[in-house]
mmCIF file of N, CA and C in Angstrom:
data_model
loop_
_atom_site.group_PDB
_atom_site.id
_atom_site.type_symbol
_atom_site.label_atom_id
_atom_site.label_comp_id
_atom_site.label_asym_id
_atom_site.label_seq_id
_atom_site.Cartn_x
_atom_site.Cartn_y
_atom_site.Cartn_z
ATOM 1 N N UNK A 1 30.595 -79.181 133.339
ATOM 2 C CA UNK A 1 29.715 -80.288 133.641
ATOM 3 C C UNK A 1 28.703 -79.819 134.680
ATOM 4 N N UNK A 2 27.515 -79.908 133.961
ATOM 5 C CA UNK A 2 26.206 -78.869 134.751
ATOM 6 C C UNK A 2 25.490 -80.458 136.075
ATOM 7 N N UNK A 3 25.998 -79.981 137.398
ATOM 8 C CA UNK A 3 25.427 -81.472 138.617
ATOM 9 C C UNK A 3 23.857 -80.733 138.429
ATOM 10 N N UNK A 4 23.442 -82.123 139.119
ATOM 11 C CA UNK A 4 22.204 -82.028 139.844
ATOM 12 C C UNK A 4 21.754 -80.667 140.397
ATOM 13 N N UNK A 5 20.257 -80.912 141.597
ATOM 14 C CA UNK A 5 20.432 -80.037 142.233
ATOM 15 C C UNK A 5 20.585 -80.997 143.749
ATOM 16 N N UNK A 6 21.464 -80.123 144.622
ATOM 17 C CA UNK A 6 21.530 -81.695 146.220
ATOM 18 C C UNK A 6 19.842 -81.501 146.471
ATOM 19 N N UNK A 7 20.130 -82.767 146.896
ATOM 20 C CA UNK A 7 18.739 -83.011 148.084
ATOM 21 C C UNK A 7 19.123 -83.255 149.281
ATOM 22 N N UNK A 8 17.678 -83.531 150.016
ATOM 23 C CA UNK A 8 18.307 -84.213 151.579
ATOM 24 C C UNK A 8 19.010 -85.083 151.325
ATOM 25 N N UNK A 9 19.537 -86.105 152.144
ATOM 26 C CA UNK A 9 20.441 -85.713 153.179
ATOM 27 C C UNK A 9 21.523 -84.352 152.876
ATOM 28 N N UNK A 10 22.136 -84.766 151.674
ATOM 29 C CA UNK A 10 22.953 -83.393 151.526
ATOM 30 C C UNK A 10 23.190 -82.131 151.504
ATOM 31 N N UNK A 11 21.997 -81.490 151.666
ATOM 32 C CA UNK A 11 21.532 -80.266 151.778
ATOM 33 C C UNK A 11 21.618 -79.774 153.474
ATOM 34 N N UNK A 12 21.339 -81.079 153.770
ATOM 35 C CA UNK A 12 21.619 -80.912 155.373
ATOM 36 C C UNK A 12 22.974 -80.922 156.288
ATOM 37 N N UNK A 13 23.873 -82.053 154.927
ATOM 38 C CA UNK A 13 25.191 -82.051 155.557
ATOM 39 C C UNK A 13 25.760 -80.501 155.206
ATOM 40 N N UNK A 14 25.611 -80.110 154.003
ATOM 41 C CA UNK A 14 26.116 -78.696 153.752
ATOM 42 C C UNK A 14 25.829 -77.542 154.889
ATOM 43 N N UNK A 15 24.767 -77.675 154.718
ATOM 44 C CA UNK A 15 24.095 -76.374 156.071
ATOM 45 C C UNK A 15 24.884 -76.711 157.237
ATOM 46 N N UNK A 16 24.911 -78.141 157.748
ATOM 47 C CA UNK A 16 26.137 -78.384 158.821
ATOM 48 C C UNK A 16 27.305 -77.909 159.030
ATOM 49 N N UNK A 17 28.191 -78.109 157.808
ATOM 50 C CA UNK A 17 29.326 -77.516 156.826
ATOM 51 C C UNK A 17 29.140 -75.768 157.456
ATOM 52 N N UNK A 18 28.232 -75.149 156.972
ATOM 53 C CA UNK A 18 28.059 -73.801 157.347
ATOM 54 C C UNK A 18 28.083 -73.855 158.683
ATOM 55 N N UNK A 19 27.488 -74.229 159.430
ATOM 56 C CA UNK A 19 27.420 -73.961 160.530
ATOM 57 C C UNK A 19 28.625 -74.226 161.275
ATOM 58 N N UNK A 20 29.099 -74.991 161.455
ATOM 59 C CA UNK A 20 30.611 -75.876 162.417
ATOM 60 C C UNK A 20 31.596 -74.456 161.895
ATOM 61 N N UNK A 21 31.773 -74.276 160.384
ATOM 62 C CA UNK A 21 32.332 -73.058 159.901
ATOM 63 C C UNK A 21 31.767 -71.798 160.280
ATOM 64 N N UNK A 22 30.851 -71.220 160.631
ATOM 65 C CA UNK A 22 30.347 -69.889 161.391
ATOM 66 C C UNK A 22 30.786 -69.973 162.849
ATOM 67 N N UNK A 23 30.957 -71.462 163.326
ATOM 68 C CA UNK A 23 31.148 -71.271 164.941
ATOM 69 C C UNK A 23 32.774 -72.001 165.257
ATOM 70 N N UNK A 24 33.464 -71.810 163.685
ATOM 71 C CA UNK A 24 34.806 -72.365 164.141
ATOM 72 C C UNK A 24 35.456 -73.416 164.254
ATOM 73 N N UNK A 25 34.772 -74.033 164.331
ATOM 74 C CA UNK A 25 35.030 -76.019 163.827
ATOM 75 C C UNK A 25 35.470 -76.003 162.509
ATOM 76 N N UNK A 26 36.303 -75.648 161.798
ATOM 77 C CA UNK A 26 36.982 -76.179 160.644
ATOM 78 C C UNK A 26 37.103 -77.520 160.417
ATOM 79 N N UNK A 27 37.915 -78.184 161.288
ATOM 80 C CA UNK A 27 37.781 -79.449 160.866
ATOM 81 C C UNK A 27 36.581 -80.575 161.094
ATOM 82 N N UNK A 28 35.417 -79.910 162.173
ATOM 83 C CA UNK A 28 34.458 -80.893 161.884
ATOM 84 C C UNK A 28 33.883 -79.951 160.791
ATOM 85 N N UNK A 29 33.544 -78.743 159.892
ATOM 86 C CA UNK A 29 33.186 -78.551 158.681
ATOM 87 C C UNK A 29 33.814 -79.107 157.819
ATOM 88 N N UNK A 30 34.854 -79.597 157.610
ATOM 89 C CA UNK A 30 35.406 -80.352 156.470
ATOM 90 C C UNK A 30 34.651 -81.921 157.088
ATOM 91 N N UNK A 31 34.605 -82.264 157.904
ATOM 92 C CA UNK A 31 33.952 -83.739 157.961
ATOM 93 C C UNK A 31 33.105 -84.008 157.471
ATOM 94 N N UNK A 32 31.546 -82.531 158.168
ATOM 95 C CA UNK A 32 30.421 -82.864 157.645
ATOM 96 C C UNK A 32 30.673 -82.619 156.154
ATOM 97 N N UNK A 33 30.916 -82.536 155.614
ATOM 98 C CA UNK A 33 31.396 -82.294 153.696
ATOM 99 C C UNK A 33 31.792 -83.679 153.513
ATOM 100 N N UNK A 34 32.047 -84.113 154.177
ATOM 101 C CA UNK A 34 32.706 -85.701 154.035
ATOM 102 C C UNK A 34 31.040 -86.171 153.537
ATOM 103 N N UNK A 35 30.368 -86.155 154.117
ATOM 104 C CA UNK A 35 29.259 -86.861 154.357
ATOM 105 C C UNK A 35 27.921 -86.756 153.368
ATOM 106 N N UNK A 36 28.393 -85.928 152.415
ATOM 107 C CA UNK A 36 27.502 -85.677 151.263
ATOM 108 C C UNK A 36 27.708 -86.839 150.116
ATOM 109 N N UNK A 37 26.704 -87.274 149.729
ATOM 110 C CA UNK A 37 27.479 -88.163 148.739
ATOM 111 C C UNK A 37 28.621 -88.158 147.426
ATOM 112 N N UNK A 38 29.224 -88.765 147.667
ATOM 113 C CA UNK A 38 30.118 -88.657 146.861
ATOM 114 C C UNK A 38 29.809 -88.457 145.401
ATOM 115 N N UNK A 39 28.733 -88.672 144.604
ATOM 116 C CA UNK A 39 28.882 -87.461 143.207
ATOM 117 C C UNK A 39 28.872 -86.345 143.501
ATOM 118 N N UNK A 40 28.325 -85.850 144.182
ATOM 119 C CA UNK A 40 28.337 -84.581 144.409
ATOM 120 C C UNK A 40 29.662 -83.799 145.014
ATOM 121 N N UNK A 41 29.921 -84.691 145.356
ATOM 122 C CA UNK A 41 31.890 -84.041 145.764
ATOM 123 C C UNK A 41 32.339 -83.050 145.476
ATOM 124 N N UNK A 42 31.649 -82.463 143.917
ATOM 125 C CA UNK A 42 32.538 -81.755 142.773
ATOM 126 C C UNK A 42 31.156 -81.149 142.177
ATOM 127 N N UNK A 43 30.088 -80.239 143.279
ATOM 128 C CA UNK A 43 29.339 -80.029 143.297
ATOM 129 C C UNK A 43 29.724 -78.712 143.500
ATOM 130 N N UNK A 44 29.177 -77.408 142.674
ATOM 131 C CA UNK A 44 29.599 -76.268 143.098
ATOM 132 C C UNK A 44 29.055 -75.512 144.262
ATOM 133 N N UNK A 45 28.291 -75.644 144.475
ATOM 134 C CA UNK A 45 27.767 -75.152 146.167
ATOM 135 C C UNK A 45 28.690 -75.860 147.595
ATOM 136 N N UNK A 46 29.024 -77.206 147.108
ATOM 137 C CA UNK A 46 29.975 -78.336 147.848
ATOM 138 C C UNK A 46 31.271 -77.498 147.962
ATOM 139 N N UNK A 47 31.732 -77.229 146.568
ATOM 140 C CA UNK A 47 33.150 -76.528 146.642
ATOM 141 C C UNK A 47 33.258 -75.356 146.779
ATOM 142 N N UNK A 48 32.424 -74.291 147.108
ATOM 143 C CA UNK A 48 32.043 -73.192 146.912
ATOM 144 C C UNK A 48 32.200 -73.042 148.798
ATOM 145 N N UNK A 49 31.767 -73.981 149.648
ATOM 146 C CA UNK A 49 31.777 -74.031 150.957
ATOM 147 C C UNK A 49 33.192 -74.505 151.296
ATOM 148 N N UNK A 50 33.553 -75.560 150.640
ATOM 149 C CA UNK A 50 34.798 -76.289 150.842
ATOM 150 C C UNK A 50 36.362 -75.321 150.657
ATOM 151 N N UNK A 51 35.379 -74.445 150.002
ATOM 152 C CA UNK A 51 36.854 -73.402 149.454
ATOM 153 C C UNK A 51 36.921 -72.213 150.377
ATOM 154 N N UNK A 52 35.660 -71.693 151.641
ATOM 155 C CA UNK A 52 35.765 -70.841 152.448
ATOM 156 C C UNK A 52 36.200 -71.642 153.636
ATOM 157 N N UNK A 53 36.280 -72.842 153.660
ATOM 158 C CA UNK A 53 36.684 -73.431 155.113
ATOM 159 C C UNK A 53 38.290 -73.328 154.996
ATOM 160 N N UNK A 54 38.490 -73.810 153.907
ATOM 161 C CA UNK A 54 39.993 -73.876 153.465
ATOM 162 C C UNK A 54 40.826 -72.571 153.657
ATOM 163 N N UNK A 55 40.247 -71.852 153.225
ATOM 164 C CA UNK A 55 40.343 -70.099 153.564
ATOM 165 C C UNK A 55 40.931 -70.066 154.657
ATOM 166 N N UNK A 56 39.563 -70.204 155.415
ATOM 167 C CA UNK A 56 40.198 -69.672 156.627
ATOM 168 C C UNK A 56 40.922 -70.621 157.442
ATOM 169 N N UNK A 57 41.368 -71.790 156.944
ATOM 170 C CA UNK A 57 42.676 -72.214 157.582
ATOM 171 C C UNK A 57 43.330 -72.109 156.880
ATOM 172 N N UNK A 58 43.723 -71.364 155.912
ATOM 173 C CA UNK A 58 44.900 -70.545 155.252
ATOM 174 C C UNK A 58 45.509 -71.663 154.333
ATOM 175 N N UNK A 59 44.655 -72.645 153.747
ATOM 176 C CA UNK A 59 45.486 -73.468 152.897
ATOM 177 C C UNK A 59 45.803 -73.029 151.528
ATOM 178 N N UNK A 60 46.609 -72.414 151.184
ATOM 179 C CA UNK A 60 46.008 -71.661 149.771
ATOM 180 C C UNK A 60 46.188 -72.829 148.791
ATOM 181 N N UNK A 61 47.244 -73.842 149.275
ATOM 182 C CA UNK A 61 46.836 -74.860 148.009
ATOM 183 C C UNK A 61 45.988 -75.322 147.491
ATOM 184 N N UNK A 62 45.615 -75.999 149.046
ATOM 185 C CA UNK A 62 43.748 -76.679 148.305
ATOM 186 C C UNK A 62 42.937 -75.206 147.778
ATOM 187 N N UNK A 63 42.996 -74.609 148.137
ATOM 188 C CA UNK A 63 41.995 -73.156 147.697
ATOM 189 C C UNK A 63 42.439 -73.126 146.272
ATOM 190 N N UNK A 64 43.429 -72.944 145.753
ATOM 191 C CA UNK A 64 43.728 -72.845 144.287
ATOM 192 C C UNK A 64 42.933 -74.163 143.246
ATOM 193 N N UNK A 65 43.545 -75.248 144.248
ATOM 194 C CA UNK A 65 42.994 -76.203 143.521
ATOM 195 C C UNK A 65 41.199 -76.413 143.738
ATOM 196 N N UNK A 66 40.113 -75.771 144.290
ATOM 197 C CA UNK A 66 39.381 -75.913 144.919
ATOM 198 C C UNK A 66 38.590 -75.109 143.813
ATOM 199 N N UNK A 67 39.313 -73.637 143.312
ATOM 200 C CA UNK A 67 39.288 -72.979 142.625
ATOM 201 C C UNK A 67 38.756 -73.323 141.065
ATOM 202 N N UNK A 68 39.981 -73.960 140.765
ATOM 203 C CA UNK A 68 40.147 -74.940 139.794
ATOM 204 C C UNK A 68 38.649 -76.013 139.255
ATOM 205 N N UNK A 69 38.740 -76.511 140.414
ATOM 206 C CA UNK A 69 37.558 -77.369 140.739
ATOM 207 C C UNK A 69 36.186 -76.800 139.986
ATOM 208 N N UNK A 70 36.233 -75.775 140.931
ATOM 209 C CA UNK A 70 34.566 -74.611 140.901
ATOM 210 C C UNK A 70 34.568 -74.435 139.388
ATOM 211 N N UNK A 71 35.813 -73.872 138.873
ATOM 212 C CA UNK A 71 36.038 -73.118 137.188
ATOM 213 C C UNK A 71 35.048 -74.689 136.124
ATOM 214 N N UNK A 72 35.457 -75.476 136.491
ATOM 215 C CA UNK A 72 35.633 -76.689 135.840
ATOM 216 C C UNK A 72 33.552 -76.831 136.232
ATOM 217 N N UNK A 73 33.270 -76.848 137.026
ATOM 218 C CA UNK A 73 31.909 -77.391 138.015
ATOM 219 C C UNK A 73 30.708 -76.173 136.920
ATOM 220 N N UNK A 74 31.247 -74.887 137.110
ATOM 221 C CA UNK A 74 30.311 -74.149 136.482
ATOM 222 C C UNK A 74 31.334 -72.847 135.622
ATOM 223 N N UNK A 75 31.739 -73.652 134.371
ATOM 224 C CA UNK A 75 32.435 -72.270 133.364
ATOM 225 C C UNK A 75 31.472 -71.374 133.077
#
């Protein structure tokens, strides 16, 4: 299932996402991800970020399933 492409606001919450995650905030990078609109949830650039935060707090579940996600977002 081929999404959109994001726009603002969401483009901005993502870059946030990056950032909080470059300086270590894991869990406010999973927040700002909160804050994108929800179609896009299951957005592959969305999960594509969502799956390196997860990383590096070592969740491998959600990462598998995150995985999953991405496979499904862009086969």
């Amino acid at each position: 299932m081929k999404m959109g492409k994001l726009e603002a606001p969401d483009t901005h919450y993502l870059s946030g996402a990056e950032g909080w995650m470059e300086l270590g905030d894991l869990p406010s990078a999973l927040a700002e991800l909160e804050l994108i609109s929800e179609p896009f949830h299951n957005h592959y650039d969305v999960l594509q970020v969502r799956w390196h935060i997860l990383n590096r707090m070592e969740d491998w579940e959600d990462c598998l399933r995150i995985s999953r996600q991405m496979i499904e977002a862009n086969p």
